[in-house]
Amino acid sequence: MARPTPLSGFPEWLPAGRTVEQYVLDALRRTFELHGFTGIETRAVEPLDQLLRKGETSKEVYVLHRLQEEAPDPSGAGDASSGPGRGSGADTDDRRLGLHFDLTVPFARYVLENAGHLVFPFRRYQIQKVWRGERPQDGRFREFVQADIDVVGMGELPYHYEVELPLVIAEAFGSLAAIGVPPVRILVNNRKVAEGFYRGLGLGDVAGVLRGIDKLDKIGPVAVAALLVAESGATAGQAAACLELAAISGPDAGVVDRVRELAARHQVTSELLETGLVELGALMTAAVARAPGVVVADLRIARGLDYYTGSVYETVLVGHEQLGSICSGGRYDTLASDGANTYPGVGLSIGVSRLVSRLLGADLVRASRSVPSAVVVAVTSEDTRAVSDRIAAALRVRGIPVEVAPSAAKFGKQIKYADRRGVPFVWFPGSATSNAADGTPVPAEPDQVKDIRSGDQVEADAATWEPPAEDLWPRVQAVGGP
Amino acid sequence: MARPTPLSGFPEWLPAGRTVEQYVLDALRRTFELHGFTGIETRAVEPLDQLLRKGETSKEVYVLHRLQEEAPDPSGAGDASSGPGRGSGADTDDRRLGLHFDLTVPFARYVLENAGHLVFPFRRYQIQKVWRGERPQDGRFREFVQADIDVVGMGELPYHYEVELPLVIAEAFGSLAAIGVPPVRILVNNRKVAEGFYRGLGLGDVAGVLRGIDKLDKIGPVAVAALLVAESGATAGQAAACLELAAISGPDAGVVDRVRELAARHQVTSELLETGLVELGALMTAAVARAPGVVVADLRIARGLDYYTGSVYETVLVGHEQLGSICSGGRYDTLASDGANTYPGVGLSIGVSRLVSRLLGADLVRASRSVPSAVVVAVTSEDTRAVSDRIAAALRVRGIPVEVAPSAAKFGKQIKYADRRGVPFVWFPGSATSNAADGTPVPAEPDQVKDIRSGDQVEADAATWEPPAEDLWPRVQAVGGP
């Protein structure tokens, strides 16, 4: 077999990179659990009709077929209804499944399917791979890991969850600062503010205006204004007012006053706008107190405002804004509905693969070694491998990760085995206690342990020795850090 | 949307069940890492030609197609080479991908692809979902989680790894005994013993004999003997000798003597047999010392002996033998080969979903609560929600999982919120310290915390209070256990 090559868009990490990714996943999970989010996992597949409910993502879906459905049965025998070609297999369960492209669609389905067994408001986190058949680019993959948190209510969901969730995310990223993950900026907006303002101005094509505003970064304000006039029936003055709104941003509740001032200047009065401003103000006030400097109100954020109904969030890695959002989400009044009940929710989704690929690709974060082992126990001879195995077991029982050398090679070679993996300690078995002919115990030659970085070698007892705490597990740390 | 129904073969757990599964996964990972196995994760997809190298699994593979490849472009425009129908898309990267059906094929590919960046022997664990389009049955799924450990060498791999790996598995399952997972029995055999014995008897159709022996459980010894005579050219005496070998089993190296005695009785001499017996003896001797009662030599085990080249392992859950093997594996002299190098390996794969579905389905193991939270902080009024948020933050910073009540309902209702989730403690904010008109601090009414199981309520300070250690996180425990 020739040496295989990577598949574009399907990232994989070498062991040291996976150690970084695992650290990130563990840290996210810990923050989510500290905030009372329950972990769930859904199957990777959903019925295709569920996946295609939102038309625009349809081209991204990977559809599954069982291989035996693909070709006519060469024997000519078998199930008579199982003819050749797609979709004609007898196994109807199989025919219309696709891989999920996010964790929201499966979560909504899970909530409906299990509503009778869940207690609401239901707080869940979910960390899984998703798949999209998009053209791969930097930070955009076909298979990638997302880490989502959502709170979903039955019938109602108070606004305070829209304040809480981005602050949980801020704390999650904050817990990663110690390993060299750059700070994040969580940009927030509120659908009610935008819609209330546009309608108050007299613009009814809210979705059209939002689509235009979403193009600001790409085509600039002049072209967006022309678009609003041409496609959303805005006057030049209305278009200018929309651009003024989009230009408002700031790190605290002061943005609310600026929007009110703008609205007053344009004689805009709107209950919806006022509701949105109260919400946005509450979020900014809490954010200033609990995550100072992280959350920024940015009235230009329009992505997702077509289906989010309240707050909307995007998150950039400071200094890596070109990577795009690494955590997005918002409030949806109808995450799911089964006729009898409606389930409103608010949630955010972290693009873990996008984040980790940047951490590794830009060499921001590294693991101190590529294996868990803190110690390699040397083997004096293959006949006494059991002695080394017992030493390893005695260390492990006290929580120290250990492996035993692969062969009873010269100690220099065994040290090299540890060194190539970044394992800091090599343990040399002493000789076992024996008894002289008259039964008197002969003192054993004690075990020794060598720190192969410093060369220091000391006597040690596997029942009591401990490595320094920072050497116990691989350290994941900022490149150039301590 | 109507209430969705589960997809057969694609298991999902409610939050409490997922808590059990997550506990199992964490425990396995910890054991693997204590033994120096590095975690890796591979993409879920492999090129179809790689997946189909072993013909017999071909019917199980799920093949992927991007949805846009499925139908002609309705606009008639687009890439001229992208016509209708499967396999004619322009995006050749996509066309021949399938979901992996185990973790061995992707691991072998990963080793070849990254050989220059890995150090050998390479010890890795890998915990991921796999997919097989099989007919679902009890304990047999279409999507399920496997947890694999393997050691792979470059060019050579000493036998002692065949001793070590099942003992790591024994320890991994041993770590689950505390939560009520039944004990396991790891059945071992050795290809060299079987092949050496058959060849020594004069039977050259080793694969045929193994296929026959593999049917012992299903059709019984008389029918197997007839099969060996009819299909593998055995005499009645040779067939009887094969059955005698298959009948040998035992918990220690005594089985080796019994095989030697049998071989002598049939005038079988074989270097291969002797090599196999030395290996099997070494494994059993180590197993008796390090995992007493767990490992059983069983010369009837034949599954996988067609491609394993040394030790082979199967594992049953004691009292649940009908579930089938929950952990299988063996030694393969050629896990992978790239022409220049051959990579021998030994590994085992735990069927996590099969195990967990039994633990939950038979109600053997339960989680003490369905959410991580140890504490719900009550909210006195929505105006003072920030007070409750601060208390929660003070508890979390010391590692206590906490959530804040969803609304400032009557305390009885807030207690019920906690109770329905199994959260043991509810925290009631006191009143903040204030200053009298002359600046003298007025003593605050202190916070209180209630154990809602016992009803005990005591004064508490969020900066120092700790729940009992056993209440900090959800306990995963044997049903009927302490």
JSON list of N, CA and C in Angstrom, two decimals, chain A residues 299-359:
[
{"chain": "A", "resi": 299, "resn": "LEU", "atom": "N", "xyz": [-24.01, 46.79, 16.40]},
{"chain": "A", "resi": 299, "resn": "LEU", "atom": "CA", "xyz": [-25.31, 46.82, 15.74]},
{"chain": "A", "resi": 299, "resn": "LEU", "atom": "C", "xyz": [-25.23, 46.45, 14.26]},
{"chain": "A", "resi": 300, "resn": "ARG", "atom": "N", "xyz": [-24.01, 46.17, 13.81]},
{"chain": "A", "resi": 300, "resn": "ARG", "atom": "CA", "xyz": [-23.82, 45.78, 12.41]},
{"chain": "A", "resi": 300, "resn": "ARG", "atom": "C", "xyz": [-24.03, 44.28, 12.21]},
{"chain": "A", "resi": 301, "resn": "ILE", "atom": "N", "xyz": [-23.96, 43.52, 13.31]},
{"chain": "A", "resi": 301, "resn": "ILE", "atom": "CA", "xyz": [-24.10, 42.06, 13.20]},
{"chain": "A", "resi": 301, "resn": "ILE", "atom": "C", "xyz": [-25.49, 41.71, 12.69]},
{"chain": "A", "resi": 302, "resn": "ALA", "atom": "N", "xyz": [-25.55, 41.11, 11.52]},
{"chain": "A", "resi": 302, "resn": "ALA", "atom": "CA", "xyz": [-26.85, 40.80, 10.92]},
{"chain": "A", "resi": 302, "resn": "ALA", "atom": "C", "xyz": [-26.98, 39.32, 10.57]},
{"chain": "A", "resi": 303, "resn": "ARG", "atom": "N", "xyz": [-25.87, 38.61, 10.54]},
{"chain": "A", "resi": 303, "resn": "ARG", "atom": "CA", "xyz": [-25.93, 37.19, 10.20]},
{"chain": "A", "resi": 303, "resn": "ARG", "atom": "C", "xyz": [-26.84, 36.47, 11.16]},
{"chain": "A", "resi": 304, "resn": "GLY", "atom": "N", "xyz": [-27.72, 35.65, 10.64]},
{"chain": "A", "resi": 304, "resn": "GLY", "atom": "CA", "xyz": [-28.58, 34.86, 11.51]},
{"chain": "A", "resi": 304, "resn": "GLY", "atom": "C", "xyz": [-29.79, 35.61, 12.01]},
{"chain": "A", "resi": 305, "resn": "LEU", "atom": "N", "xyz": [-29.81, 36.93, 11.81]},
{"chain": "A", "resi": 305, "resn": "LEU", "atom": "CA", "xyz": [-30.96, 37.68, 12.32]},
{"chain": "A", "resi": 305, "resn": "LEU", "atom": "C", "xyz": [-32.24, 37.34, 11.55]},
{"chain": "A", "resi": 306, "resn": "ASP", "atom": "N", "xyz": [-32.09, 36.64, 10.43]},
{"chain": "A", "resi": 306, "resn": "ASP", "atom": "CA", "xyz": [-33.30, 36.23, 9.72]},
{"chain": "A", "resi": 306, "resn": "ASP", "atom": "C", "xyz": [-34.05, 35.14, 10.47]},
{"chain": "A", "resi": 307, "resn": "TYR", "atom": "N", "xyz": [-33.32, 34.31, 11.26]},
{"chain": "A", "resi": 307, "resn": "TYR", "atom": "CA", "xyz": [-34.09, 33.31, 12.01]},
{"chain": "A", "resi": 307, "resn": "TYR", "atom": "C", "xyz": [-33.96, 33.45, 13.52]},
{"chain": "A", "resi": 308, "resn": "TYR", "atom": "N", "xyz": [-32.93, 34.15, 13.99]},
{"chain": "A", "resi": 308, "resn": "TYR", "atom": "CA", "xyz": [-32.93, 34.44, 15.43]},
{"chain": "A", "resi": 308, "resn": "TYR", "atom": "C", "xyz": [-33.97, 35.51, 15.71]},
{"chain": "A", "resi": 309, "resn": "THR", "atom": "N", "xyz": [-34.53, 35.45, 16.91]},
{"chain": "A", "resi": 309, "resn": "THR", "atom": "CA", "xyz": [-35.64, 36.36, 17.22]},
{"chain": "A", "resi": 309, "resn": "THR", "atom": "C", "xyz": [-35.30, 37.35, 18.33]},
{"chain": "A", "resi": 310, "resn": "GLY", "atom": "N", "xyz": [-34.14, 37.22, 18.93]},
{"chain": "A", "resi": 310, "resn": "GLY", "atom": "CA", "xyz": [-33.74, 38.16, 19.98]},
{"chain": "A", "resi": 310, "resn": "GLY", "atom": "C", "xyz": [-32.26, 38.42, 19.86]},
{"chain": "A", "resi": 311, "resn": "SER", "atom": "N", "xyz": [-31.52, 38.05, 20.88]},
{"chain": "A", "resi": 311, "resn": "SER", "atom": "CA", "xyz": [-30.07, 38.25, 20.85]},
{"chain": "A", "resi": 311, "resn": "SER", "atom": "C", "xyz": [-29.43, 37.41, 19.77]},
{"chain": "A", "resi": 312, "resn": "VAL", "atom": "N", "xyz": [-28.32, 37.95, 19.24]},
{"chain": "A", "resi": 312, "resn": "VAL", "atom": "CA", "xyz": [-27.52, 37.20, 18.29]},
{"chain": "A", "resi": 312, "resn": "VAL", "atom": "C", "xyz": [-26.06, 37.45, 18.66]},
{"chain": "A", "resi": 313, "resn": "TYR", "atom": "N", "xyz": [-25.24, 36.40, 18.50]},
{"chain": "A", "resi": 313, "resn": "TYR", "atom": "CA", "xyz": [-23.85, 36.47, 18.95]},
{"chain": "A", "resi": 313, "resn": "TYR", "atom": "C", "xyz": [-22.90, 36.00, 17.86]},
{"chain": "A", "resi": 314, "resn": "GLU", "atom": "N", "xyz": [-21.77, 36.68, 17.76]},
{"chain": "A", "resi": 314, "resn": "GLU", "atom": "CA", "xyz": [-20.64, 36.19, 16.97]},
{"chain": "A", "resi": 314, "resn": "GLU", "atom": "C", "xyz": [-19.38, 36.41, 17.79]},
{"chain": "A", "resi": 315, "resn": "THR", "atom": "N", "xyz": [-18.38, 35.61, 17.56]},
{"chain": "A", "resi": 315, "resn": "THR", "atom": "CA", "xyz": [-17.18, 35.68, 18.41]},
{"chain": "A", "resi": 315, "resn": "THR", "atom": "C", "xyz": [-15.94, 35.62, 17.55]},
{"chain": "A", "resi": 316, "resn": "VAL", "atom": "N", "xyz": [-15.05, 36.58, 17.76]},
{"chain": "A", "resi": 316, "resn": "VAL", "atom": "CA", "xyz": [-13.78, 36.54, 17.02]},
{"chain": "A", "resi": 316, "resn": "VAL", "atom": "C", "xyz": [-12.63, 36.36, 18.01]},
{"chain": "A", "resi": 317, "resn": "LEU", "atom": "N", "xyz": [-11.60, 35.73, 17.49]},
{"chain": "A", "resi": 317, "resn": "LEU", "atom": "CA", "xyz": [-10.37, 35.56, 18.24]},
{"chain": "A", "resi": 317, "resn": "LEU", "atom": "C", "xyz": [-9.55, 36.82, 17.97]},
{"chain": "A", "resi": 318, "resn": "VAL", "atom": "N", "xyz": [-9.23, 37.56, 19.03]},
{"chain": "A", "resi": 318, "resn": "VAL", "atom": "CA", "xyz": [-8.56, 38.84, 18.84]},
{"chain": "A", "resi": 318, "resn": "VAL", "atom": "C", "xyz": [-7.19, 38.62, 18.17]},
{"chain": "A", "resi": 319, "resn": "GLY", "atom": "N", "xyz": [-6.94, 39.35, 17.10]},
{"chain": "A", "resi": 319, "resn": "GLY", "atom": "CA", "xyz": [-5.72, 39.18, 16.33]},
{"chain": "A", "resi": 319, "resn": "GLY", "atom": "C", "xyz": [-5.87, 38.16, 15.21]},
{"chain": "A", "resi": 320, "resn": "HIS", "atom": "N", "xyz": [-7.01, 37.46, 15.21]},
{"chain": "A", "resi": 320, "resn": "HIS", "atom": "CA", "xyz": [-7.26, 36.44, 14.18]},
{"chain": "A", "resi": 320, "resn": "HIS", "atom": "C", "xyz": [-8.67, 36.65, 13.62]},
{"chain": "A", "resi": 321, "resn": "GLU", "atom": "N", "xyz": [-9.05, 37.92, 13.46]},
{"chain": "A", "resi": 321, "resn": "GLU", "atom": "CA", "xyz": [-10.42, 38.21, 13.04]},
{"chain": "A", "resi": 321, "resn": "GLU", "atom": "C", "xyz": [-10.71, 37.62, 11.65]},
{"chain": "A", "resi": 322, "resn": "GLN", "atom": "N", "xyz": [-9.67, 37.49, 10.82]},
{"chain": "A", "resi": 322, "resn": "GLN", "atom": "CA", "xyz": [-9.88, 36.98, 9.47]},
{"chain": "A", "resi": 322, "resn": "GLN", "atom": "C", "xyz": [-10.33, 35.53, 9.45]},
{"chain": "A", "resi": 323, "resn": "LEU", "atom": "N", "xyz": [-10.13, 34.86, 10.58]},
{"chain": "A", "resi": 323, "resn": "LEU", "atom": "CA", "xyz": [-10.56, 33.46, 10.69]},
{"chain": "A", "resi": 323, "resn": "LEU", "atom": "C", "xyz": [-12.08, 33.35, 10.66]},
{"chain": "A", "resi": 324, "resn": "GLY", "atom": "N", "xyz": [-12.77, 34.46, 10.94]},
{"chain": "A", "resi": 324, "resn": "GLY", "atom": "CA", "xyz": [-14.23, 34.42, 11.02]},
{"chain": "A", "resi": 324, "resn": "GLY", "atom": "C", "xyz": [-14.68, 34.07, 12.43]},
{"chain": "A", "resi": 325, "resn": "SER", "atom": "N", "xyz": [-15.97, 33.91, 12.56]},
{"chain": "A", "resi": 325, "resn": "SER", "atom": "CA", "xyz": [-16.53, 33.67, 13.90]},
{"chain": "A", "resi": 325, "resn": "SER", "atom": "C", "xyz": [-16.16, 32.27, 14.39]},
{"chain": "A", "resi": 326, "resn": "ILE", "atom": "N", "xyz": [-15.71, 32.18, 15.62]},
{"chain": "A", "resi": 326, "resn": "ILE", "atom": "CA", "xyz": [-15.41, 30.87, 16.21]},
{"chain": "A", "resi": 326, "resn": "ILE", "atom": "C", "xyz": [-16.48, 30.45, 17.21]},
{"chain": "A", "resi": 327, "resn": "CYS", "atom": "N", "xyz": [-17.50, 31.27, 17.36]},
{"chain": "A", "resi": 327, "resn": "CYS", "atom": "CA", "xyz": [-18.61, 30.89, 18.24]},
{"chain": "A", "resi": 327, "resn": "CYS", "atom": "C", "xyz": [-19.79, 31.78, 17.93]},
{"chain": "A", "resi": 328, "resn": "SER", "atom": "N", "xyz": [-20.86, 31.22, 17.42]},
{"chain": "A", "resi": 328, "resn": "SER", "atom": "CA", "xyz": [-22.02, 32.00, 17.01]},
{"chain": "A", "resi": 328, "resn": "SER", "atom": "C", "xyz": [-23.28, 31.38, 17.60]},
{"chain": "A", "resi": 329, "resn": "GLY", "atom": "N", "xyz": [-24.31, 32.21, 17.65]},
{"chain": "A", "resi": 329, "resn": "GLY", "atom": "CA", "xyz": [-25.58, 31.69, 18.15]},
{"chain": "A", "resi": 329, "resn": "GLY", "atom": "C", "xyz": [-26.57, 32.79, 18.36]},
{"chain": "A", "resi": 330, "resn": "GLY", "atom": "N", "xyz": [-27.63, 32.45, 19.08]},
{"chain": "A", "resi": 330, "resn": "GLY", "atom": "CA", "xyz": [-28.66, 33.45, 19.32]},
{"chain": "A", "resi": 330, "resn": "GLY", "atom": "C", "xyz": [-29.88, 32.83, 19.96]},
{"chain": "A", "resi": 331, "resn": "ARG", "atom": "N", "xyz": [-30.91, 33.67, 20.03]},
{"chain": "A", "resi": 331, "resn": "ARG", "atom": "CA", "xyz": [-32.20, 33.28, 20.61]},
{"chain": "A", "resi": 331, "resn": "ARG", "atom": "C", "xyz": [-33.17, 32.92, 19.49]},
{"chain": "A", "resi": 332, "resn": "TYR", "atom": "N", "xyz": [-33.85, 31.79, 19.63]},
{"chain": "A", "resi": 332, "resn": "TYR", "atom": "CA", "xyz": [-34.88, 31.44, 18.66]},
{"chain": "A", "resi": 332, "resn": "TYR", "atom": "C", "xyz": [-36.15, 31.13, 19.43]},
{"chain": "A", "resi": 333, "resn": "ASP", "atom": "N", "xyz": [-37.22, 31.83, 19.08]},
{"chain": "A", "resi": 333, "resn": "ASP", "atom": "CA", "xyz": [-38.47, 31.64, 19.80]},
{"chain": "A", "resi": 333, "resn": "ASP", "atom": "C", "xyz": [-39.05, 30.25, 19.58]},
{"chain": "A", "resi": 334, "resn": "THR", "atom": "N", "xyz": [-38.70, 29.65, 18.46]},
{"chain": "A", "resi": 334, "resn": "THR", "atom": "CA", "xyz": [-39.20, 28.31, 18.17]},
{"chain": "A", "resi": 334, "resn": "THR", "atom": "C", "xyz": [-38.05, 27.41, 17.75]},
{"chain": "A", "resi": 335, "resn": "LEU", "atom": "N", "xyz": [-37.34, 26.86, 18.74]},
{"chain": "A", "resi": 335, "resn": "LEU", "atom": "CA", "xyz": [-36.33, 25.86, 18.41]},
{"chain": "A", "resi": 335, "resn": "LEU", "atom": "C", "xyz": [-37.02, 24.65, 17.83]},
{"chain": "A", "resi": 336, "resn": "ALA", "atom": "N", "xyz": [-38.15, 24.31, 18.45]},
{"chain": "A", "resi": 336, "resn": "ALA", "atom": "CA", "xyz": [-38.90, 23.14, 18.00]},
{"chain": "A", "resi": 336, "resn": "ALA", "atom": "C", "xyz": [-40.35, 23.36, 18.39]},
{"chain": "A", "resi": 337, "resn": "SER", "atom": "N", "xyz": [-41.21, 22.61, 17.72]},
{"chain": "A", "resi": 337, "resn": "SER", "atom": "CA", "xyz": [-42.64, 22.70, 18.04]},
{"chain": "A", "resi": 337, "resn": "SER", "atom": "C", "xyz": [-43.29, 21.39, 17.63]},
{"chain": "A", "resi": 338, "resn": "ASP", "atom": "N", "xyz": [-44.15, 20.88, 18.50]},
{"chain": "A", "resi": 338, "resn": "ASP", "atom": "CA", "xyz": [-44.81, 19.63, 18.15]},
{"chain": "A", "resi": 338, "resn": "ASP", "atom": "C", "xyz": [-46.33, 19.82, 18.08]},
{"chain": "A", "resi": 339, "resn": "GLY", "atom": "N", "xyz": [-46.74, 21.04, 17.84]},
{"chain": "A", "resi": 339, "resn": "GLY", "atom": "CA", "xyz": [-48.17, 21.29, 17.78]},
{"chain": "A", "resi": 339, "resn": "GLY", "atom": "C", "xyz": [-48.71, 21.64, 19.15]},
{"chain": "A", "resi": 340, "resn": "ALA", "atom": "N", "xyz": [-48.54, 20.74, 20.10]},
{"chain": "A", "resi": 340, "resn": "ALA", "atom": "CA", "xyz": [-49.03, 21.01, 21.46]},
{"chain": "A", "resi": 340, "resn": "ALA", "atom": "C", "xyz": [-48.16, 22.06, 22.15]},
{"chain": "A", "resi": 341, "resn": "ASN", "atom": "N", "xyz": [-46.86, 21.98, 21.97]},
{"chain": "A", "resi": 341, "resn": "ASN", "atom": "CA", "xyz": [-45.95, 22.87, 22.66]},
{"chain": "A", "resi": 341, "resn": "ASN", "atom": "C", "xyz": [-44.92, 23.47, 21.72]},
{"chain": "A", "resi": 342, "resn": "THR", "atom": "N", "xyz": [-44.50, 24.67, 22.09]},
{"chain": "A", "resi": 342, "resn": "THR", "atom": "CA", "xyz": [-43.39, 25.32, 21.40]},
{"chain": "A", "resi": 342, "resn": "THR", "atom": "C", "xyz": [-42.22, 25.39, 22.36]},
{"chain": "A", "resi": 343, "resn": "TYR", "atom": "N", "xyz": [-41.03, 25.20, 21.83]},
{"chain": "A", "resi": 343, "resn": "TYR", "atom": "CA", "xyz": [-39.83, 25.17, 22.66]},
{"chain": "A", "resi": 343, "resn": "TYR", "atom": "C", "xyz": [-38.87, 26.27, 22.23]},
{"chain": "A", "resi": 344, "resn": "PRO", "atom": "N", "xyz": [-38.90, 27.42, 22.92]},
{"chain": "A", "resi": 344, "resn": "PRO", "atom": "CA", "xyz": [-37.95, 28.47, 22.61]},
{"chain": "A", "resi": 344, "resn": "PRO", "atom": "C", "xyz": [-36.58, 28.17, 23.22]},
{"chain": "A", "resi": 345, "resn": "GLY", "atom": "N", "xyz": [-35.54, 28.68, 22.59]},
{"chain": "A", "resi": 345, "resn": "GLY", "atom": "CA", "xyz": [-34.21, 28.37, 23.09]},
{"chain": "A", "resi": 345, "resn": "GLY", "atom": "C", "xyz": [-33.23, 29.50, 22.83]},
{"chain": "A", "resi": 346, "resn": "VAL", "atom": "N", "xyz": [-32.09, 29.39, 23.49]},
{"chain": "A", "resi": 346, "resn": "VAL", "atom": "CA", "xyz": [-30.97, 30.28, 23.18]},
{"chain": "A", "resi": 346, "resn": "VAL", "atom": "C", "xyz": [-29.71, 29.45, 23.31]},
{"chain": "A", "resi": 347, "resn": "GLY", "atom": "N", "xyz": [-28.79, 29.63, 22.36]},
{"chain": "A", "resi": 347, "resn": "GLY", "atom": "CA", "xyz": [-27.61, 28.79, 22.39]},
{"chain": "A", "resi": 347, "resn": "GLY", "atom": "C", "xyz": [-26.48, 29.37, 21.58]},
{"chain": "A", "resi": 348, "resn": "LEU", "atom": "N", "xyz": [-25.29, 28.82, 21.83]},
{"chain": "A", "resi": 348, "resn": "LEU", "atom": "CA", "xyz": [-24.10, 29.19, 21.05]},
{"chain": "A", "resi": 348, "resn": "LEU", "atom": "C", "xyz": [-23.33, 27.93, 20.70]},
{"chain": "A", "resi": 349, "resn": "SER", "atom": "N", "xyz": [-22.60, 28.02, 19.61]},
{"chain": "A", "resi": 349, "resn": "SER", "atom": "CA", "xyz": [-21.86, 26.88, 19.10]},
{"chain": "A", "resi": 349, "resn": "SER", "atom": "C", "xyz": [-20.41, 27.28, 18.85]},
{"chain": "A", "resi": 350, "resn": "ILE", "atom": "N", "xyz": [-19.50, 26.61, 19.52]},
{"chain": "A", "resi": 350, "resn": "ILE", "atom": "CA", "xyz": [-18.07, 26.90, 19.34]},
{"chain": "A", "resi": 350, "resn": "ILE", "atom": "C", "xyz": [-17.53, 26.02, 18.21]},
{"chain": "A", "resi": 351, "resn": "GLY", "atom": "N", "xyz": [-16.83, 26.63, 17.28]},
{"chain": "A", "resi": 351, "resn": "GLY", "atom": "CA", "xyz": [-16.17, 25.87, 16.22]},
{"chain": "A", "resi": 351, "resn": "GLY", "atom": "C", "xyz": [-14.81, 25.38, 16.70]},
{"chain": "A", "resi": 352, "resn": "VAL", "atom": "N", "xyz": [-14.82, 24.22, 17.34]},
{"chain": "A", "resi": 352, "resn": "VAL", "atom": "CA", "xyz": [-13.61, 23.73, 18.01]},
{"chain": "A", "resi": 352, "resn": "VAL", "atom": "C", "xyz": [-12.50, 23.45, 17.00]},
{"chain": "A", "resi": 353, "resn": "SER", "atom": "N", "xyz": [-12.85, 22.82, 15.88]},
{"chain": "A", "resi": 353, "resn": "SER", "atom": "CA", "xyz": [-11.81, 22.48, 14.90]},
{"chain": "A", "resi": 353, "resn": "SER", "atom": "C", "xyz": [-11.19, 23.75, 14.31]},
{"chain": "A", "resi": 354, "resn": "ARG", "atom": "N", "xyz": [-12.03, 24.75, 14.05]},
{"chain": "A", "resi": 354, "resn": "ARG", "atom": "CA", "xyz": [-11.52, 26.00, 13.51]},
{"chain": "A", "resi": 354, "resn": "ARG", "atom": "C", "xyz": [-10.55, 26.64, 14.51]},
{"chain": "A", "resi": 355, "resn": "LEU", "atom": "N", "xyz": [-10.93, 26.64, 15.78]},
{"chain": "A", "resi": 355, "resn": "LEU", "atom": "CA", "xyz": [-10.08, 27.20, 16.82]},
{"chain": "A", "resi": 355, "resn": "LEU", "atom": "C", "xyz": [-8.77, 26.41, 16.94]},
{"chain": "A", "resi": 356, "resn": "VAL", "atom": "N", "xyz": [-8.90, 25.09, 17.06]},
{"chain": "A", "resi": 356, "resn": "VAL", "atom": "CA", "xyz": [-7.71, 24.26, 17.30]},
{"chain": "A", "resi": 356, "resn": "VAL", "atom": "C", "xyz": [-6.78, 24.28, 16.09]},
{"chain": "A", "resi": 357, "resn": "SER", "atom": "N", "xyz": [-7.36, 24.30, 14.89]},
{"chain": "A", "resi": 357, "resn": "SER", "atom": "CA", "xyz": [-6.49, 24.32, 13.71]},
{"chain": "A", "resi": 357, "resn": "SER", "atom": "C", "xyz": [-5.66, 25.60, 13.68]},
{"chain": "A", "resi": 358, "resn": "ARG", "atom": "N", "xyz": [-6.23, 26.70, 14.17]},
{"chain": "A", "resi": 358, "resn": "ARG", "atom": "CA", "xyz": [-5.47, 27.94, 14.24]},
{"chain": "A", "resi": 358, "resn": "ARG", "atom": "C", "xyz": [-4.42, 27.88, 15.36]},
{"chain": "A", "resi": 359, "resn": "LEU", "atom": "N", "xyz": [-4.80, 27.34, 16.51]},
{"chain": "A", "resi": 359, "resn": "LEU", "atom": "CA", "xyz": [-3.85, 27.24, 17.63]},
{"chain": "A", "resi": 359, "resn": "LEU", "atom": "C", "xyz": [-2.63, 26.44, 17.22]}
]
